[in-house]
Short mmCIF file of N, CA and C in Angstrom, two decimals:
data_model
loop_
_atom_site.label_atom_id
_atom_site.label_comp_id
_atom_site.label_asym_id
_atom_site.label_seq_id
_atom_site.Cartn_x
_atom_site.Cartn_y
_atom_site.Cartn_z
N MET A 92 27.00 197.65 -15.14
CA MET A 92 26.90 199.03 -16.71
C MET A 92 28.03 199.90 -15.81
N ALA A 93 28.89 200.35 -17.24
CA ALA A 93 29.60 201.21 -17.52
C ALA A 93 30.05 202.72 -17.00
N LYS A 94 30.02 203.59 -16.08
CA LYS A 94 29.75 205.34 -16.02
C LYS A 94 30.43 205.76 -17.76
N PRO A 95 29.09 206.59 -18.13
CA PRO A 95 29.90 207.61 -19.26
C PRO A 95 30.23 208.78 -19.27
N GLN A 96 31.70 208.20 -20.25
CA GLN A 96 32.47 209.72 -19.39
C GLN A 96 30.98 210.87 -19.74
N ILE A 97 31.60 211.82 -18.99
CA ILE A 97 31.12 213.18 -18.74
C ILE A 97 31.72 214.47 -19.33
N ASP A 98 31.58 214.45 -20.52
CA ASP A 98 33.27 216.19 -20.83
C ASP A 98 32.96 217.72 -20.42
N ASN A 99 31.23 217.70 -20.78
CA ASN A 99 31.11 219.16 -20.92
C ASN A 99 29.61 219.12 -19.99
N TYR A 100 29.19 220.25 -20.25
CA TYR A 100 27.23 220.48 -20.07
C TYR A 100 26.68 219.48 -21.21
N GLU A 101 27.02 219.45 -21.75
CA GLU A 101 26.19 219.20 -23.05
C GLU A 101 25.95 217.33 -22.48
N ASP A 102 27.12 216.52 -22.45
CA ASP A 102 27.24 215.37 -21.70
C ASP A 102 26.51 214.99 -20.29
N LEU A 103 26.55 216.48 -19.40
CA LEU A 103 26.10 215.94 -18.54
C LEU A 103 23.67 215.97 -18.68
N MET A 104 24.04 216.99 -19.53
CA MET A 104 22.65 216.89 -19.73
C MET A 104 21.59 215.39 -20.62
N GLU A 105 22.54 215.07 -20.90
CA GLU A 105 21.96 214.08 -22.13
C GLU A 105 22.79 212.24 -20.84
N GLU A 106 22.74 212.57 -19.90
CA GLU A 106 22.93 211.06 -18.96
C GLU A 106 21.63 211.56 -18.01
N LYS A 107 22.04 213.53 -17.62
CA LYS A 107 20.42 213.14 -16.56
C LYS A 107 18.89 212.87 -17.31
N GLU A 108 18.87 213.10 -18.82
CA GLU A 108 17.60 212.50 -19.73
C GLU A 108 17.22 211.48 -19.57
N ARG A 109 18.90 210.62 -19.76
CA ARG A 109 19.22 209.42 -20.17
C ARG A 109 18.35 207.93 -19.03
N LEU A 110 19.08 209.04 -17.55
CA LEU A 110 18.91 208.89 -15.97
C LEU A 110 16.76 208.95 -15.80
N LYS A 111 16.77 209.67 -15.86
CA LYS A 111 15.07 209.78 -15.92
C LYS A 111 14.57 209.24 -16.35
N ALA A 112 14.70 208.62 -18.00
CA ALA A 112 14.72 207.76 -18.22
C ALA A 112 14.56 206.68 -18.04
N ARG A 113 15.23 206.54 -17.50
CA ARG A 113 15.57 204.67 -17.16
C ARG A 113 14.42 204.73 -15.25
N LEU A 114 14.35 205.62 -14.63
CA LEU A 114 13.84 206.01 -13.38
C LEU A 114 12.30 205.52 -13.48
N LYS A 115 11.88 206.48 -14.41
CA LYS A 115 10.37 206.15 -15.55
C LYS A 115 10.36 204.57 -15.72
N ALA A 116 11.19 203.90 -16.25
CA ALA A 116 10.93 202.40 -17.19
C ALA A 116 11.08 201.78 -15.63
N SER A 117 11.40 202.16 -14.22
CA SER A 117 12.23 200.82 -13.78
C SER A 117 10.12 201.37 -12.95
N LYS A 118 9.95 202.63 -12.25
CA LYS A 118 8.80 203.14 -12.15
C LYS A 118 7.70 201.83 -12.57
N ALA A 119 7.71 202.58 -13.33
CA ALA A 119 6.58 201.99 -14.26
C ALA A 119 6.26 199.52 -14.58
N SER A 120 8.01 199.46 -14.07
CA SER A 120 8.27 198.39 -13.91
C SER A 120 7.30 198.01 -12.42
N ILE A 121 8.10 198.06 -11.72
CA ILE A 121 7.13 198.11 -9.79
C ILE A 121 5.79 198.47 -9.74
N LYS A 122 5.50 198.81 -10.69
CA LYS A 122 3.81 199.80 -10.92
C LYS A 122 3.11 198.11 -10.87
N GLN A 123 3.68 197.86 -12.05
CA GLN A 123 3.00 196.90 -13.30
C GLN A 123 3.13 194.58 -11.72
N SER A 124 4.01 195.46 -11.43
CA SER A 124 4.77 194.40 -10.11
C SER A 124 3.71 193.85 -9.23
N LEU A 125 3.30 195.37 -8.40
CA LEU A 125 2.34 195.53 -7.84
C LEU A 125 1.05 195.20 -8.08
N GLY A 126 1.26 195.38 -8.99
CA GLY A 126 -0.09 195.39 -9.94
C GLY A 126 -0.75 193.90 -10.13
N ASP A 127 0.05 192.88 -11.01
CA ASP A 127 0.10 191.66 -10.57
C ASP A 127 -0.49 190.69 -9.61
N ILE A 128 0.37 191.72 -8.62
CA ILE A 128 0.22 190.92 -7.76
C ILE A 128 -0.85 190.91 -6.26
N LYS A 129 -0.81 192.45 -6.67
CA LYS A 129 -3.04 192.59 -6.60
C LYS A 129 -3.61 191.27 -7.26
N GLU A 130 -3.90 191.07 -8.29
CA GLU A 130 -4.30 189.99 -8.82
C GLU A 130 -3.84 188.72 -9.07
N GLU A 131 -2.55 188.25 -8.11
CA GLU A 131 -2.81 187.22 -7.74
C GLU A 131 -3.31 186.49 -6.27
N ILE A 132 -3.19 187.87 -5.20
CA ILE A 132 -4.24 187.42 -4.11
C ILE A 132 -5.79 188.53 -4.16
N ASN A 133 -6.42 188.51 -5.13
CA ASN A 133 -7.50 189.22 -5.10
C ASN A 133 -8.33 187.33 -5.27
N PRO A 134 -8.11 186.19 -5.56
CA PRO A 134 -9.40 185.70 -4.67
C PRO A 134 -9.29 185.28 -3.42
N PHE A 135 -8.51 185.44 -2.97
CA PHE A 135 -8.19 185.57 -0.74
C PHE A 135 -9.28 186.70 -0.54
N SER A 136 -9.34 187.90 -1.26
CA SER A 136 -10.55 189.26 -0.69
C SER A 136 -11.67 188.59 -1.02
N ASN A 137 -11.63 187.65 -2.19
CA ASN A 137 -12.84 187.61 -2.32
C ASN A 137 -13.30 186.37 -1.34
N ILE A 138 -12.89 185.23 -1.14
CA ILE A 138 -13.07 184.71 -0.16
C ILE A 138 -13.37 185.14 1.45
N LYS A 139 -13.15 186.26 1.36
CA LYS A 139 -12.97 186.79 2.22
C LYS A 139 -13.93 188.05 2.63
N LYS A 140 -14.16 188.61 1.27
CA LYS A 140 -15.49 188.98 1.41
C LYS A 140 -16.99 188.33 1.72
N THR A 141 -16.95 186.27 0.96
CA THR A 141 -17.69 185.71 0.48
C THR A 141 -18.09 184.93 2.38
N ALA A 142 -17.30 185.10 2.87
CA ALA A 142 -16.88 184.45 4.13
C ALA A 142 -17.84 185.48 5.46
N GLN A 143 -17.80 186.40 5.03
CA GLN A 143 -17.68 188.20 5.64
C GLN A 143 -19.60 187.70 5.32
N GLU A 144 -20.21 188.09 4.00
CA GLU A 144 -21.45 187.40 3.90
C GLU A 144 -22.33 186.29 4.82
N ALA A 145 -21.41 185.30 4.68
CA ALA A 145 -22.11 184.36 5.03
C ALA A 145 -22.08 184.19 6.19
N PHE A 146 -20.82 184.81 7.15
CA PHE A 146 -21.19 185.05 9.10
C PHE A 146 -22.23 186.40 9.07
N SER A 147 -23.02 186.87 8.48
CA SER A 147 -23.22 188.36 9.00
C SER A 147 -24.85 187.82 8.68
N THR A 148 -25.48 188.33 9.72
CA THR A 148 -26.76 187.84 9.58
C THR A 148 -28.11 189.12 8.29
N SER A 149 -29.02 188.31 8.08
CA SER A 149 -29.80 189.51 7.15
C SER A 149 -31.10 190.17 7.80
N THR A 150 -30.98 189.70 8.98
CA THR A 150 -32.56 190.63 9.79
C THR A 150 -31.42 191.39 10.84
N THR A 151 -32.85 192.30 10.49
CA THR A 151 -32.75 193.48 11.11
C THR A 151 -33.44 193.44 13.23
N ASN A 152 -34.65 193.33 12.86
CA ASN A 152 -35.19 192.44 13.93
C ASN A 152 -34.46 191.76 14.81
N PRO A 153 -33.90 192.73 16.35
CA PRO A 153 -33.57 191.48 17.02
C PRO A 153 -33.87 190.67 17.46
N LEU A 154 -36.06 190.69 17.21
CA LEU A 154 -36.35 189.43 18.24
C LEU A 154 -36.85 188.96 17.08
N VAL A 155 -36.61 188.94 15.96
CA VAL A 155 -37.07 187.75 15.56
C VAL A 155 -35.78 186.50 15.71
N LYS A 156 -34.79 187.34 15.21
CA LYS A 156 -33.19 186.40 15.37
C LYS A 156 -33.79 186.30 16.88
N PHE A 157 -34.20 186.39 17.71
CA PHE A 157 -33.80 185.48 19.31
C PHE A 157 -35.02 184.39 18.79
N GLY A 158 -35.47 184.44 18.24
CA GLY A 158 -37.08 183.92 18.46
C GLY A 158 -36.08 182.60 17.36
N ILE A 159 -36.37 182.59 15.70
CA ILE A 159 -35.46 182.45 15.36
C ILE A 159 -33.76 181.22 15.84
N LYS A 160 -33.93 181.74 16.25
CA LYS A 160 -32.29 181.29 17.40
C LYS A 160 -32.89 179.90 18.30
N ARG A 161 -34.52 180.12 18.92
CA ARG A 161 -34.23 179.78 20.06
C ARG A 161 -34.96 178.33 19.37
N ALA A 162 -36.22 178.97 18.75
CA ALA A 162 -36.83 177.57 17.94
C ALA A 162 -35.87 176.64 17.39
N SER A 163 -34.25 177.05 16.52
CA SER A 163 -33.98 176.32 16.05
C SER A 163 -33.02 174.93 17.21
N GLU A 164 -32.35 176.33 17.96
CA GLU A 164 -31.86 175.92 19.18
C GLU A 164 -33.14 174.31 19.71
N PHE A 165 -34.19 174.60 20.40
CA PHE A 165 -34.95 173.38 21.01
C PHE A 165 -34.54 171.87 19.56
N LEU A 166 -35.61 173.27 18.55
CA LEU A 166 -35.28 171.83 17.50
C LEU A 166 -34.85 170.78 17.17
N ILE A 167 -34.24 171.32 16.95
CA ILE A 167 -32.44 170.95 16.48
C ILE A 167 -31.34 170.13 17.83
N GLY A 168 -32.02 171.09 19.15
CA GLY A 168 -30.60 170.16 19.68
C GLY A 168 -31.05 169.70 20.72
N LYS A 169 -32.44 169.27 20.77
CA LYS A 169 -32.91 168.71 22.01
C LYS A 169 -34.28 167.90 21.67
N VAL A 170 -34.86 168.02 19.40
CA VAL A 170 -35.27 167.28 19.47
C VAL A 170 -34.47 165.62 17.77
N LEU A 171 -33.72 166.97 17.70
CA LEU A 171 -33.64 165.74 16.63
C LEU A 171 -32.26 165.41 16.99
N LEU A 172 -31.37 166.50 17.30
CA LEU A 172 -30.09 166.08 17.70
C LEU A 172 -30.06 164.93 18.96
N LYS A 173 -31.10 164.28 19.31
CA LYS A 173 -30.85 164.07 20.91
C LYS A 173 -29.79 163.17 21.25
N LYS A 174 -30.42 162.09 20.19
CA LYS A 174 -28.96 161.08 21.15
C LYS A 174 -26.90 161.78 20.02
N ALA A 175 -27.25 162.45 19.25
CA ALA A 175 -25.84 162.76 18.49
C ALA A 175 -24.55 163.29 19.36
N GLY A 176 -23.41 163.45 18.46
CA GLY A 176 -22.28 163.46 19.64
C GLY A 176 -22.32 164.60 19.76
N TRP A 177 -21.02 165.61 19.81
CA TRP A 177 -21.20 166.83 20.84
C TRP A 177 -21.06 167.68 19.30
N LEU A 178 -20.08 166.83 18.19
CA LEU A 178 -19.88 168.02 17.43
C LEU A 178 -21.13 168.30 17.03
N PRO A 179 -21.80 167.30 16.44
CA PRO A 179 -22.87 168.00 15.99
C PRO A 179 -24.55 168.49 16.64
N LYS A 180 -24.17 168.72 18.21
CA LYS A 180 -24.93 169.17 18.21
C LYS A 180 -24.39 170.19 18.12
N LEU A 181 -23.38 170.77 17.97
CA LEU A 181 -22.65 171.94 17.91
C LEU A 181 -22.03 173.00 17.07
N VAL A 182 -22.47 172.17 16.15
CA VAL A 182 -22.09 172.65 14.84
C VAL A 182 -24.05 172.63 13.63
N ILE A 183 -24.07 171.28 13.89
CA ILE A 183 -25.72 171.95 12.90
C ILE A 183 -26.70 172.96 13.69
N PRO A 184 -27.64 173.42 14.92
CA PRO A 184 -27.30 174.43 15.02
C PRO A 184 -27.19 175.76 14.94
N PHE A 185 -25.45 175.78 14.70
CA PHE A 185 -25.68 176.98 14.41
C PHE A 185 -25.57 177.42 12.75
N LEU A 186 -25.32 176.31 11.53
CA LEU A 186 -25.61 176.25 10.49
C LEU A 186 -27.30 176.27 9.87
N VAL A 187 -27.65 175.44 11.42
CA VAL A 187 -29.69 175.67 10.94
C VAL A 187 -29.77 177.32 11.16
N ARG A 188 -29.22 177.54 12.64
CA ARG A 188 -29.29 178.48 12.63
C ARG A 188 -29.68 180.03 12.22
N GLU A 189 -28.22 179.93 11.16
CA GLU A 189 -27.64 180.65 9.94
C GLU A 189 -28.63 180.72 8.78
N VAL A 190 -28.44 179.76 8.22
CA VAL A 190 -29.48 179.32 7.25
C VAL A 190 -30.75 179.46 7.38
N THR A 191 -31.73 179.45 8.63
CA THR A 191 -32.68 179.84 8.79
C THR A 191 -33.45 181.74 9.36
N THR A 192 -32.43 181.78 9.66
CA THR A 192 -32.37 183.74 9.84
C THR A 192 -32.00 184.14 8.25
N ARG A 193 -31.43 183.74 7.39
CA ARG A 193 -31.64 183.87 6.64
C ARG A 193 -32.90 184.16 5.63
N LEU A 194 -33.45 183.06 5.12
CA LEU A 194 -34.28 182.84 4.58
C LEU A 194 -34.94 183.48 5.21
N ILE A 195 -35.44 183.62 6.86
CA ILE A 195 -37.12 183.97 7.64
C ILE A 195 -36.99 185.85 7.71
N GLY A 196 -35.57 185.83 8.07
CA GLY A 196 -34.70 187.31 9.17
C GLY A 196 -35.47 188.17 8.59
N SER A 197 -35.40 188.01 6.92
CA SER A 197 -35.79 189.24 5.71
C SER A 197 -36.90 189.32 5.52
N LYS A 198 -37.73 188.08 5.31
CA LYS A 198 -39.20 188.34 5.05
C LYS A 198 -40.26 188.45 6.47
N ALA A 199 -39.23 188.15 7.45
CA ALA A 199 -39.96 188.91 8.78
C ALA A 199 -39.75 189.87 8.93
N ASP A 200 -39.23 190.00 8.25
CA ASP A 200 -39.11 191.70 8.94
C ASP A 200 -39.96 192.66 8.19
N LYS A 201 -39.90 191.89 6.49
CA LYS A 201 -40.45 192.93 6.09
C LYS A 201 -42.98 192.84 6.74
N LYS A 202 -42.87 191.31 7.11
CA LYS A 202 -44.17 191.21 7.51
C LYS A 202 -44.53 192.04 8.44
N ILE A 203 -43.19 192.25 9.47
CA ILE A 203 -43.95 193.05 10.84
C ILE A 203 -43.96 194.73 10.46
N ALA A 204 -43.00 194.78 9.13
CA ALA A 204 -42.97 196.36 9.27
C ALA A 204 -44.26 196.66 8.53
N THR A 205 -45.27 196.09 7.41
CA THR A 205 -46.07 196.22 7.02
C THR A 205 -47.41 196.21 8.13
N THR A 206 -47.33 195.57 9.22
CA THR A 206 -47.94 195.09 10.06
C THR A 206 -47.96 196.12 10.70
N LEU A 207 -47.15 196.82 11.24
CA LEU A 207 -47.03 198.44 11.25
C LEU A 207 -47.91 199.02 11.37
N ARG A 208 -46.69 198.78 9.78
CA ARG A 208 -48.10 200.58 8.92
C ARG A 208 -49.23 200.29 8.63
N SER A 209 -50.04 199.44 8.21
CA SER A 209 -51.80 199.15 8.17
C SER A 209 -51.55 199.51 9.59
N THR A 210 -51.18 199.36 10.77
CA THR A 210 -51.55 199.65 12.20
C THR A 210 -52.21 200.91 12.71
N ALA A 211 -50.87 201.32 12.56
CA ALA A 211 -50.41 203.21 12.51
C ALA A 211 -51.15 203.52 11.63
N ASP A 212 -51.82 203.16 10.05
CA ASP A 212 -52.98 203.61 9.49
C ASP A 212 -54.44 203.62 10.07
N LYS A 213 -54.64 202.42 10.55
CA LYS A 213 -55.82 202.80 11.11
C LYS A 213 -56.23 203.16 12.23
N LEU A 214 -55.25 203.17 13.15
CA LEU A 214 -55.52 204.30 14.07
C LEU A 214 -55.19 205.31 13.43
N ARG A 215 -54.57 205.82 12.86
CA ARG A 215 -54.80 207.42 12.26
C ARG A 215 -56.38 207.53 12.18
N GLU A 216 -56.60 206.66 11.76
CA GLU A 216 -58.12 206.99 11.13
C GLU A 216 -59.40 207.21 12.09
N VAL A 217 -58.46 206.68 13.78
CA VAL A 217 -60.07 206.09 14.37
C VAL A 217 -60.36 207.37 14.66
N GLU A 218 -61.52 207.73 15.20
CA GLU A 218 -62.10 208.51 16.10
C GLU A 218 -62.64 208.10 17.24
N ILE A 219 -61.71 209.67 18.14
CA ILE A 219 -61.37 209.22 19.66
C ILE A 219 -62.10 210.11 20.28
N PRO A 220 -63.71 209.75 20.96
CA PRO A 220 -63.81 210.84 22.05
C PRO A 220 -63.66 212.08 22.74
N ASP A 221 -63.62 212.84 22.93
CA ASP A 221 -63.31 213.68 23.75
C ASP A 221 -64.03 213.58 24.68
N LEU A 222 -63.34 213.19 25.50
CA LEU A 222 -64.07 213.16 27.49
C LEU A 222 -64.40 214.04 28.23
N SER A 223 -63.97 215.23 27.31
CA SER A 223 -64.16 216.44 28.57
C SER A 223 -65.55 216.93 27.78
N GLY A 224 -65.86 217.28 27.08
CA GLY A 224 -67.13 217.84 26.37
C GLY A 224 -68.04 216.88 25.83
N GLY A 225 -67.41 215.90 25.31
CA GLY A 225 -68.72 214.51 24.66
C GLY A 225 -68.31 214.85 23.05
N LYS A 226 -67.44 216.03 22.53
CA LYS A 226 -67.42 216.02 21.36
C LYS A 226 -66.38 214.72 20.51
N THR A 227 -66.50 214.48 19.45
CA THR A 227 -65.37 213.70 18.76
C THR A 227 -64.25 213.93 18.27
N ALA A 228 -62.95 214.05 18.50
CA ALA A 228 -61.65 214.32 17.83
C ALA A 228 -61.47 213.70 16.54
N SER A 229 -60.87 214.35 15.65
CA SER A 229 -59.97 213.71 14.86
C SER A 229 -58.55 213.08 15.13
N ILE A 230 -58.29 211.92 15.09
CA ILE A 230 -56.64 212.43 14.99
C ILE A 230 -55.91 212.50 13.39
#
């Protein structure tokens, strides 16, 4: 692009405004290009999110998780895949453990919490005799 001829102050101000408009258009174009790139990459972030959800456990109780892990390792590894090769013995117990932790773990967490709450409520209702004076005291 050829440089415009600037002879006076008004020509300088017109050129300044033209350059500001050109800069604004260039910034908008760059912003649009970055938005398009983000949209192209977005499926990869969705895959990443799905993979993170698949490999994270849904149970918060470590005892439930430990029990499921040991039971699935014994049942799958020692009983069902007794004569299988090393790859199925490595992969299948992992998959079964993750699936069972997701299916059983959250339900077991809820049942354990409900049982503990009901036990605590029953303990609060029990009258405990006072051993020092023979009177009964309520908690």
